[in-house]
Short mmCIF file of C-alpha atoms and ligand atoms in Angstrom, two decimals:
data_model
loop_
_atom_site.label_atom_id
_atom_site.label_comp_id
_atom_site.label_asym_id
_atom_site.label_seq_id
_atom_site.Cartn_x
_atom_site.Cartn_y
_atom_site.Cartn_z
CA UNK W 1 92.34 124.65 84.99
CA UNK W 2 89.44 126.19 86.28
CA UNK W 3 87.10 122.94 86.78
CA UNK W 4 83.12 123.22 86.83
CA UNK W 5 81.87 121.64 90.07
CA UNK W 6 83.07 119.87 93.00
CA UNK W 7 86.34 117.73 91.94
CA UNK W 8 88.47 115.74 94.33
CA UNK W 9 91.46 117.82 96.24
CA UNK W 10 93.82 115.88 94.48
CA UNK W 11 93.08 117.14 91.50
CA UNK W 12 92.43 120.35 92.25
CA UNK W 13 95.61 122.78 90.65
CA UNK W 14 95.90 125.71 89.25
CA UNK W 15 98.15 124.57 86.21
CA UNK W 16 96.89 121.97 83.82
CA UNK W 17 95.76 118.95 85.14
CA UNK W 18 98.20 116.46 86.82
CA UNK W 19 96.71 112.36 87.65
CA UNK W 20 99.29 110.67 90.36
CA UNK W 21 102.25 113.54 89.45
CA UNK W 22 102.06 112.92 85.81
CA UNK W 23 99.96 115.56 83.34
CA UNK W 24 97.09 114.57 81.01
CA UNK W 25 99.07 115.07 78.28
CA UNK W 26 101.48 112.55 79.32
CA UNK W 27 98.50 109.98 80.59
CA UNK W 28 96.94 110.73 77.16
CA UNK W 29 99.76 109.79 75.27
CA UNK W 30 100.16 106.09 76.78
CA UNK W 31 96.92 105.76 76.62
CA UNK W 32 95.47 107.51 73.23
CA UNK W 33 92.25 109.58 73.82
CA UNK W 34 89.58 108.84 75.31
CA UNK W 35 90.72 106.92 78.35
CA UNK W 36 90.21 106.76 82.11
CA UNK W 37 92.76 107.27 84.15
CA UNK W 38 92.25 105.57 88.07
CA UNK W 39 94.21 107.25 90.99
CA UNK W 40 94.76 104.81 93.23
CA UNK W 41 96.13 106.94 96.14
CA UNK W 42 92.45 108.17 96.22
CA UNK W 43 91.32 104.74 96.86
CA UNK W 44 93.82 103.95 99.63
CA UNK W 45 93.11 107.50 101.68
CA UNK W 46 89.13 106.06 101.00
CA UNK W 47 90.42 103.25 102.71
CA UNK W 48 92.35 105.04 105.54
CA UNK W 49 89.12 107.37 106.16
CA UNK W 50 86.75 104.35 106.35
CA UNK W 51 89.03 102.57 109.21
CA UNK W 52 89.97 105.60 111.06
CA UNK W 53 85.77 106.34 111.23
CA UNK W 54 84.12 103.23 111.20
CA UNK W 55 83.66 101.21 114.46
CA UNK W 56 86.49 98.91 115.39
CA UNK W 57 85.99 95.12 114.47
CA UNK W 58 83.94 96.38 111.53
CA UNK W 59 84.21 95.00 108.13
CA UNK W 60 84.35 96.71 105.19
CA UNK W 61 83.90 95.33 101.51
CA UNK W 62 84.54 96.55 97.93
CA UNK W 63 81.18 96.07 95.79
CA UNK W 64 83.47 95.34 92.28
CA UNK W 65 80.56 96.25 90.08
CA UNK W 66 81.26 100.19 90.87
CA UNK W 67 84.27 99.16 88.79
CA UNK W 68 85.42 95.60 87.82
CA UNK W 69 88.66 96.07 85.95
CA UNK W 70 90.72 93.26 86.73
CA UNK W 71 93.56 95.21 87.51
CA UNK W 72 91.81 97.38 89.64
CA UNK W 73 90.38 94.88 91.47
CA UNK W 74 93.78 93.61 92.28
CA UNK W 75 95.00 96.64 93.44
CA UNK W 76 92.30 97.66 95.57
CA UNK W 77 90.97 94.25 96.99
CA UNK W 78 94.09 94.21 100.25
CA UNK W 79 92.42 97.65 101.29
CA UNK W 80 89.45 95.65 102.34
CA UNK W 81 87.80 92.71 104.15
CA UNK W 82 86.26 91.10 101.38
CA UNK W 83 84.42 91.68 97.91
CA UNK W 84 81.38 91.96 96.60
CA UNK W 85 80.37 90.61 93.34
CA UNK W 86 76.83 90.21 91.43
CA UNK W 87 77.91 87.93 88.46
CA UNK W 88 79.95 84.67 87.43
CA UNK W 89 81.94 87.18 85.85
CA UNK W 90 82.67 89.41 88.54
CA UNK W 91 83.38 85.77 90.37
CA UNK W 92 86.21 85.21 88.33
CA UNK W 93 87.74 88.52 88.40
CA UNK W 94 87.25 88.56 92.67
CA UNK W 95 88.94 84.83 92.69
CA UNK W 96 91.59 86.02 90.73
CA UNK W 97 92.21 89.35 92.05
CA UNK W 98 92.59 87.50 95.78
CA UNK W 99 92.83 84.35 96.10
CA UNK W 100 90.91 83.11 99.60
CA UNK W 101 89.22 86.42 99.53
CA UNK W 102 85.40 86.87 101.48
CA UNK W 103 82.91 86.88 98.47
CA UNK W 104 79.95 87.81 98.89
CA UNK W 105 77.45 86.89 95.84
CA UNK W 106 74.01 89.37 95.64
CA UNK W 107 71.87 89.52 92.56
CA UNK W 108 68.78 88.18 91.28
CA UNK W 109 68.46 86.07 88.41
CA UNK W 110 72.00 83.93 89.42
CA UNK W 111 71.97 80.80 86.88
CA UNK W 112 72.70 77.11 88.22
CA UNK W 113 76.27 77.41 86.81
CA UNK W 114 76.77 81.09 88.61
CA UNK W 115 75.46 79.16 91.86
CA UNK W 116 77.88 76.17 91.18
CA UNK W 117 81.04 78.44 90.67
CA UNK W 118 80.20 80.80 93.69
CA UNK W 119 79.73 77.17 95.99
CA UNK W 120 82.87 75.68 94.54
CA UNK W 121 85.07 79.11 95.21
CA UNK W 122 83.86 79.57 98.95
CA UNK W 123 81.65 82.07 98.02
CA UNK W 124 78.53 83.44 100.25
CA UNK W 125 75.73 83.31 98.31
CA UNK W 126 72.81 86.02 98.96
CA UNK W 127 69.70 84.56 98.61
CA UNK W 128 67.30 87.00 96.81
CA UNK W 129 64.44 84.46 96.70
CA UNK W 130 63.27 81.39 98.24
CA UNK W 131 63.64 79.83 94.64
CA UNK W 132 67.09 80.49 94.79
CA UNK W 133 67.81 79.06 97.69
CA UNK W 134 66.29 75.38 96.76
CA UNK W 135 68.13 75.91 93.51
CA UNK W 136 71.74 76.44 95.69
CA UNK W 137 70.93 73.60 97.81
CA UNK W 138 70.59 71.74 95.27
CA UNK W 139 73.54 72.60 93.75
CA UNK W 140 75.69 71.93 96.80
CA UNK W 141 74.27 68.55 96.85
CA UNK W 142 75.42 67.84 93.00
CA UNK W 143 79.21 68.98 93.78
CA UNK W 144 79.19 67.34 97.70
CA UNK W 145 80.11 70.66 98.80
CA UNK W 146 78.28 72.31 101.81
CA UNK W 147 76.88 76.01 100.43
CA UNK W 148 77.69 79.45 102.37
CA UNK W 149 74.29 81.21 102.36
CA UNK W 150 72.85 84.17 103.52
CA UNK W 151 69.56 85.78 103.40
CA UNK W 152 69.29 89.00 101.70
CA UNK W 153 66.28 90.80 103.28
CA UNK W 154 64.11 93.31 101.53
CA UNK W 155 63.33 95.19 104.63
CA UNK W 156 60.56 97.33 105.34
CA UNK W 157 62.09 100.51 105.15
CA UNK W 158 64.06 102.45 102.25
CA UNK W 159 67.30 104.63 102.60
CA UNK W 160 65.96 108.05 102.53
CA UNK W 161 67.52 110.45 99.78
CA UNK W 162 69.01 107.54 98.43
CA UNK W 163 69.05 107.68 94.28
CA UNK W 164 68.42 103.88 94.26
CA UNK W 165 66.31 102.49 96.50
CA UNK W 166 66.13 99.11 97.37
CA UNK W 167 63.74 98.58 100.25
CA UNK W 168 60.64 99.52 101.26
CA UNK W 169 58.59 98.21 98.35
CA UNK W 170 57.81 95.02 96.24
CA UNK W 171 60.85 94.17 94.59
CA UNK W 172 63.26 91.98 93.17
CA UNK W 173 66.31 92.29 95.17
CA UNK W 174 66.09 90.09 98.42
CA UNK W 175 63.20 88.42 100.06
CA UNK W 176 60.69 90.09 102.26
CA UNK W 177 61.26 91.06 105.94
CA UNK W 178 58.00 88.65 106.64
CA UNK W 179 59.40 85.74 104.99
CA UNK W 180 63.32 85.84 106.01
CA UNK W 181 63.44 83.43 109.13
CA UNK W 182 60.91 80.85 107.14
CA UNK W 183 63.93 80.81 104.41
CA UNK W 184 66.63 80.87 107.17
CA UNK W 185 65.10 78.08 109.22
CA UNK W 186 64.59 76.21 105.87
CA UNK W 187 68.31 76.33 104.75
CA UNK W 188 69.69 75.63 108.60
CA UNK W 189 67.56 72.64 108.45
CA UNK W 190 68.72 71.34 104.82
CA UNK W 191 72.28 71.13 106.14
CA UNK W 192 73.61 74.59 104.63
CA UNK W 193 76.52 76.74 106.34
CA UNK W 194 74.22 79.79 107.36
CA UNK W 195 76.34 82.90 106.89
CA UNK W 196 73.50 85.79 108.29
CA UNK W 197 71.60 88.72 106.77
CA UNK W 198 72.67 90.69 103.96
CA UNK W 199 70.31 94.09 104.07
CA UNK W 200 71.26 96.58 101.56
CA UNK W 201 68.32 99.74 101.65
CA UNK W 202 69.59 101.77 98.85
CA UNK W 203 72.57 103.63 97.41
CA UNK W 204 74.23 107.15 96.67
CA UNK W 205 72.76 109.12 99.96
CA UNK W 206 74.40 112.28 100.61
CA UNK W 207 72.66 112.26 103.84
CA UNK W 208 74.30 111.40 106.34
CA UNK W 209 71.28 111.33 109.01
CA UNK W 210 69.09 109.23 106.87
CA UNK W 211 72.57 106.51 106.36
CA UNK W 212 72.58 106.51 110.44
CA UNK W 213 69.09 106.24 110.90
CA UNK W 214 68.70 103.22 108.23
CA UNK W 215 72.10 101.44 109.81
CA UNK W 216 70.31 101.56 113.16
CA UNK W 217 67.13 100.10 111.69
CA UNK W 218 69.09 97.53 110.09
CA UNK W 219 70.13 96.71 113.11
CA UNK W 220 67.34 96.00 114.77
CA UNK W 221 65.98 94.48 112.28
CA UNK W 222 68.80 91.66 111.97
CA UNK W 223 68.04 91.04 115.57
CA UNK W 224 64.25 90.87 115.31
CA UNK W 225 65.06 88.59 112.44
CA UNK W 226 67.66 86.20 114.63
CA UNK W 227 65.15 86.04 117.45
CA UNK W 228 62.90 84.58 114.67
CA UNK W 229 65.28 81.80 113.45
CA UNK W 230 66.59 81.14 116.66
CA UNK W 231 69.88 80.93 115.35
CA UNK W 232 72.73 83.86 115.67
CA UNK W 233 73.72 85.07 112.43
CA UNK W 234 77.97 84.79 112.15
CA UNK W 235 77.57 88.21 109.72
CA UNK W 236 75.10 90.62 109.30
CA UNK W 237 76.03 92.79 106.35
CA UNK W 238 74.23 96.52 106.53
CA UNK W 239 75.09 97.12 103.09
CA UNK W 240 76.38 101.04 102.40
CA UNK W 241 75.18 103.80 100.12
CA UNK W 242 77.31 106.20 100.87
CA UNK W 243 77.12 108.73 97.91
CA UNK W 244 79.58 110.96 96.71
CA UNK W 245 78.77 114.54 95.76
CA UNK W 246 78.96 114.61 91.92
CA UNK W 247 77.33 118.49 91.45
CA UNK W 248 77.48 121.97 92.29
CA UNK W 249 75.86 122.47 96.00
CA UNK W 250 76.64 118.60 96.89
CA UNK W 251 77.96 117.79 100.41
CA UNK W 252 80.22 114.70 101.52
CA UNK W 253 78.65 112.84 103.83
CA UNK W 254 79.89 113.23 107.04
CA UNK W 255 82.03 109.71 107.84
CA UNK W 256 82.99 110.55 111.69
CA UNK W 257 79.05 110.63 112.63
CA UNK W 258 77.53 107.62 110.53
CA UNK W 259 80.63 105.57 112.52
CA UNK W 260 79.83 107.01 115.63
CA UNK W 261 75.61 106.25 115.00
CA UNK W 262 76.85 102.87 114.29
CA UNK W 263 78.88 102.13 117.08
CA UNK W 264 75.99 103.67 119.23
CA UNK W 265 73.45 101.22 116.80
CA UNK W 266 75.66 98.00 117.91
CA UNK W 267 76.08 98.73 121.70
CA UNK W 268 72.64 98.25 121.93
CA UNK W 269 71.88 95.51 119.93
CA UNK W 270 69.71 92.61 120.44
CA UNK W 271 71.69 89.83 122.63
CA UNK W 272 71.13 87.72 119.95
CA UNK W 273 74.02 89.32 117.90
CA UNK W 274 76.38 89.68 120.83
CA UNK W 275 79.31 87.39 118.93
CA UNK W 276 77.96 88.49 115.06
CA UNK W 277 80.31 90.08 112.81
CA UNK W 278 79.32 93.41 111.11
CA UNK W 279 80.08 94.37 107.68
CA UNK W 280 79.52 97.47 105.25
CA UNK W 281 79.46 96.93 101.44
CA UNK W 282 80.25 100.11 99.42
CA UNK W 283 81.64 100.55 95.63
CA UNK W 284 80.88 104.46 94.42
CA UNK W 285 82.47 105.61 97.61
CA UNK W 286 85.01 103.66 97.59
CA UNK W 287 85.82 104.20 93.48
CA UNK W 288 84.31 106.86 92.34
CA UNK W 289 86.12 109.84 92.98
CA UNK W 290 88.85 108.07 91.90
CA UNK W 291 88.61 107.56 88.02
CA UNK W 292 89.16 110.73 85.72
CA UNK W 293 88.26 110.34 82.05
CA UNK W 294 90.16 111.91 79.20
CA UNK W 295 88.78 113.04 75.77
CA UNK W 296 89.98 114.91 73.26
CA UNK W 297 88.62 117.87 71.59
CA UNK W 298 88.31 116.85 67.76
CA UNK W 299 86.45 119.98 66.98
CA UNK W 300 85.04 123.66 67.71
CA UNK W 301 81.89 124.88 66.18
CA UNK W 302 79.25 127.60 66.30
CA UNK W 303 75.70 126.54 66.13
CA UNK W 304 72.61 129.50 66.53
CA UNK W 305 75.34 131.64 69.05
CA UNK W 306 76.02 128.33 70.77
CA UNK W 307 79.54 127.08 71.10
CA UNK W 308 80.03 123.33 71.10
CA UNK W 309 83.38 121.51 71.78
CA UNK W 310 82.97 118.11 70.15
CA UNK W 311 85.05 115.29 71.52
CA UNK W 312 85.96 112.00 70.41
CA UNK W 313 84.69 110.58 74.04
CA UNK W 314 81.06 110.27 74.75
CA UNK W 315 77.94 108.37 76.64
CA UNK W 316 79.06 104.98 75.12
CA UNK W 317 81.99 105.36 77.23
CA UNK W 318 80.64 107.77 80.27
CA UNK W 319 76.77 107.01 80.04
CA UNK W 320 76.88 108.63 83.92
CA UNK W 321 77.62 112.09 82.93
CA UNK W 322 75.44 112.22 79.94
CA UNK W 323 72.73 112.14 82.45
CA UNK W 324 71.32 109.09 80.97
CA UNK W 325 72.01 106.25 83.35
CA UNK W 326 69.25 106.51 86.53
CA UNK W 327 69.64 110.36 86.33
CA UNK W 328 65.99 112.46 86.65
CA UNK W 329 67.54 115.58 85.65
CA UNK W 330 70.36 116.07 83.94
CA UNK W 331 73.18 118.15 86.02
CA UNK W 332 76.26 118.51 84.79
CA UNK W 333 79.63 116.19 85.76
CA UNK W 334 82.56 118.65 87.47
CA UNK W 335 84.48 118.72 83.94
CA UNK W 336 87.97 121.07 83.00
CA UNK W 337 89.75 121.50 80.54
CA UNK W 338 92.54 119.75 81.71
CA UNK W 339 95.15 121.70 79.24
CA UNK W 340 94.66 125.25 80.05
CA UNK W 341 96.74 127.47 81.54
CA UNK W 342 95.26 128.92 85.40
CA UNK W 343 95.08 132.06 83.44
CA UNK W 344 93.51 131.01 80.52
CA UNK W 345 90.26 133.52 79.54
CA UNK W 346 86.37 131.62 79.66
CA UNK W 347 83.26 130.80 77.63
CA UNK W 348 80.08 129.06 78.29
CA UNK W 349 80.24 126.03 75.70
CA UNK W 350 78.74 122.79 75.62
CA UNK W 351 81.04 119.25 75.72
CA UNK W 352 79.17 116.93 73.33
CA UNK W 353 80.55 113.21 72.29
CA UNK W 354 80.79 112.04 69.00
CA UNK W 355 78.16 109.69 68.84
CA UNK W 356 75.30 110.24 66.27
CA UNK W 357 72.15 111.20 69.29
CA UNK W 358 71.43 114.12 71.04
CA UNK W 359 71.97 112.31 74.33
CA UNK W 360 75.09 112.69 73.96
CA UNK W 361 76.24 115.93 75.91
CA UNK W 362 78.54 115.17 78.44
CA UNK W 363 78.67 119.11 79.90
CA UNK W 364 75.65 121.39 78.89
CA UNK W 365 76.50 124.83 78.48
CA UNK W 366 79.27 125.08 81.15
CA UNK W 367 82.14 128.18 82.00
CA UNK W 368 85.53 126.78 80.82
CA UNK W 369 88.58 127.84 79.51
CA UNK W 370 88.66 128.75 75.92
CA UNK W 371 89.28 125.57 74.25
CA UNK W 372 90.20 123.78 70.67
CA UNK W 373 90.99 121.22 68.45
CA UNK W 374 93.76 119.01 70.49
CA UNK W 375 92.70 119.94 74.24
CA UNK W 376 91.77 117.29 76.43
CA UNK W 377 88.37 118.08 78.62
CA UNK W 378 88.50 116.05 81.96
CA UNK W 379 85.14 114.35 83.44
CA UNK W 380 85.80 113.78 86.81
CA UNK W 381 84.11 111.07 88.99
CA UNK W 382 84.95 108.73 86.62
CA UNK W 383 85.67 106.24 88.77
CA UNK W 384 82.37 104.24 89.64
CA UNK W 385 79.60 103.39 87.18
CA UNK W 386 82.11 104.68 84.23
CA UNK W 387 82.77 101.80 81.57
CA UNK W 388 81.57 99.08 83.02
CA UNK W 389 77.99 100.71 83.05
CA UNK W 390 78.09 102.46 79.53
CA UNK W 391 76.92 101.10 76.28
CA UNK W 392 80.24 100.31 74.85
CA UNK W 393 79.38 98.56 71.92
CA UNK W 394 77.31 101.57 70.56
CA UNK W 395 78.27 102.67 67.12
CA UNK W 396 81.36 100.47 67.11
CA UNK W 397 84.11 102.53 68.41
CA UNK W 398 87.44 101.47 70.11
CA UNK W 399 87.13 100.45 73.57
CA UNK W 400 89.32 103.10 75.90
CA UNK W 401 92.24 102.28 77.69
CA UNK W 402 91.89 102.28 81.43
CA UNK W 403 95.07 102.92 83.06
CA UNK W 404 96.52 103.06 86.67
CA UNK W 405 98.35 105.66 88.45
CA UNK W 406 100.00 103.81 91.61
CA UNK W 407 100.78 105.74 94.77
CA UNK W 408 104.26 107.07 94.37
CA UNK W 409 106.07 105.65 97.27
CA UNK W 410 107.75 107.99 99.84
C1 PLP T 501 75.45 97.94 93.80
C2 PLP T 501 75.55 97.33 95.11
C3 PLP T 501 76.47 97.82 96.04
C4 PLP T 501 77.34 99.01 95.78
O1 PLP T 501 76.59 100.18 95.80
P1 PLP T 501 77.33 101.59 95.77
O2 PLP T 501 76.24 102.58 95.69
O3 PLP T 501 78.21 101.60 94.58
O4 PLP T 501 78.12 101.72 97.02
C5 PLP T 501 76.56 97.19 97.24
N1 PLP T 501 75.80 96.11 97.53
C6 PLP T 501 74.89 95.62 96.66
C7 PLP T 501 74.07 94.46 97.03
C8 PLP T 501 74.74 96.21 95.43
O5 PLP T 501 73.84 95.72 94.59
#
């Protein structure tokens, strides 16, 4: 197969590709081309890594948004403690894909009727402004139900070599390390259930160093924080941003040492969180490496000495690998051709989608097997950020399938 860049083990053969013991071919002819297909044994060894690592007691949540398909949802929601949703929408799919689950409810802009339905199905609210939290009281006094809220804190630090940051800086996401307690005190006061801290610094780090050294400061900060209210938080969620290495030269991040920092970070925390629980909130690293999507080459042409394979995938469907979707520079996805033989002779060519813009280049000038009309071209790490965060609607074409491949059982 002969894939360009870092692609998960599982995936990694040297006859055409195979998703969960079944070929592309096979997938591709459920499924019709394009499609994404979602290994779910990836997701529960994700699962097995995180518990084996992560200090004992912790929690660990699924952030849906890296990939809200209902069905995944459902299939991946037992693997954790609770999930994490940013919409009404997601709402409905996290009620439905576990009933009783934890929800936990982050995002600015959250309309009354988002606030209702979180209050009404248990959820935790995280308060990203002090707005928002007179607007959820007041919504728990119209349905006679006592709100779950937390306080999401912008803190005063950023995740280092994170590719979205979240902290550190004016923003909209959470309200500012300064004005936490004032909100906290305010809430306690008005009656609500007060659920802790939610403190999420950023997202895809690859290093590991700059993860433990922002847990720690979490840490301290949620205690610095309680000693302000007065009041021990019952969770303090550290957020995540684990990343995933998506290009040549990328490196895991190492999962043994940011559970070790963190145990260290909670034996010394303040007294004030001696009984608070501790949860993590992660979606890419849970998802990502998960999802492979499938397109089919529709044609083969020359252009200036250039070879271009054109699919009938593209950026409305994988807006990630295009390099267009909070990319600086555009690297290339680990792609294959997932229908060629290990033996199979290369070329550089470039993958480009079928959409009328030059954005849409989904591998740029890549070694592959020779390829043609009919082959399928995999674009791994798929899983996360795939559909869901694509323009879909552009130029009208068919939505994809999005299929499972359960864990055979043994
Ligand atoms: C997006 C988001 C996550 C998930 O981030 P990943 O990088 O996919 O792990 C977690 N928590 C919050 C609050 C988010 O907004």
């Amino acid at each position: 197969m002969k894939p360009m860049g870092p692609i998960p083990p599982a995936f990694a053969g040297n006859g055409p590709l195979t998703i969960g013991g079944r070929s592309a071919e096979d997938w591709a002819g459920e499924g019709d081309t394009p499609l994404f297909v979602y290994d779910l044994a990836i997701v529960a060894e994700r699962a097995a890594a995180l518990r084996a690592a992560m200090p004992t007691g912790l929690d660990v949540h699924f952030a849906i948004k890296a990939n809200p398909l209902p069905a995944l949802v459902a299939a991946v929601a037992p693997m954790f403690d609770g999930l994490d949703i940013a919409s009404g929408g997601e709402l409905a799919i996290a009620l439905d894909a576990k009933p009783g689950a934890a929800i936990s409810f982050a995002g600015p802009g959250k309309r009354d009727r988002e606030l209702e339905a979180a209050i009404r199905g248990g959820a935790t609210i995280n308060l990203e402004s002090a707005g928002e939290c007179d607007r959820a009281l007041a919504a728990g006094e119209r349905l006679g139900v006592t709100p779950r809220l937390a306080v999401r804190v912008n803190p005063d630090f950023e995740l280092r070599g994170s590719g979205m940051k979240m902290g550190g800086r004016a923003s909209p996401f959470g309200i500012d390390a300064g004005d936490a307690a004032g909100v906290a005190r305010h809430l306690i006061a008005a009656g609500a259930d007060w659920r802790g801290w939610h403190i999420f610094a950023g997202s895809q780090s690859l290093d590991t160093a700059a993860i433990v050294e922002t847990q720690a400061a979490t840490v301290m900060l949620a205690g610095r924080l309680a000693d302000e209210v007065g009041v021990a938080p019952p969770l303090v969620n550290l957020g995540g941003g684990f990343g995933i290495p998506y290009f040549a030269g990328d490196v895991a991040v190492d999962l043994a040492a940011i559970g070790g920092g963190l145990a260290s970070a909670l034996d010394i925390r303040a007294d004030i969180l001696a009984e608070s629980r501790f949860a993590i909130e992660l979606g890419r690293y849970i998802v990502g490496e998960c999802g492979v999507y499938l397109t089919r080459v529709i044609e083969r042409k020359q252009s200036r000495g250039e070879t271009f394979l054109v699919v009938d995938g593209g950026l409305h469907h994988q807006l990630a690998a295009s390099g267009n979707f909070g990319t600086v520079v555009k690297r290339n996805y680990p792609v294959a051709i997932a229908t060629a033989a290990a033996d199979a002779p290369t070329e550089t060519v470039s993958v480009v989608g079928c959409l009328c813009t030059p954005l849409d280049r989904l591998a740029d000038r890549v070694t592959l097997p020779v390829a043609g009309p009919g082959d399928l071209v995999a674009v791994f790490m798929a899983g996360a950020y795939g559909l869901s965060a694509s323009p879909a609607g552009f130029l009208g074409h068919l939505r994809p399938a999005e299929l499972l491949a359960f864990p055979v059982q043994s």
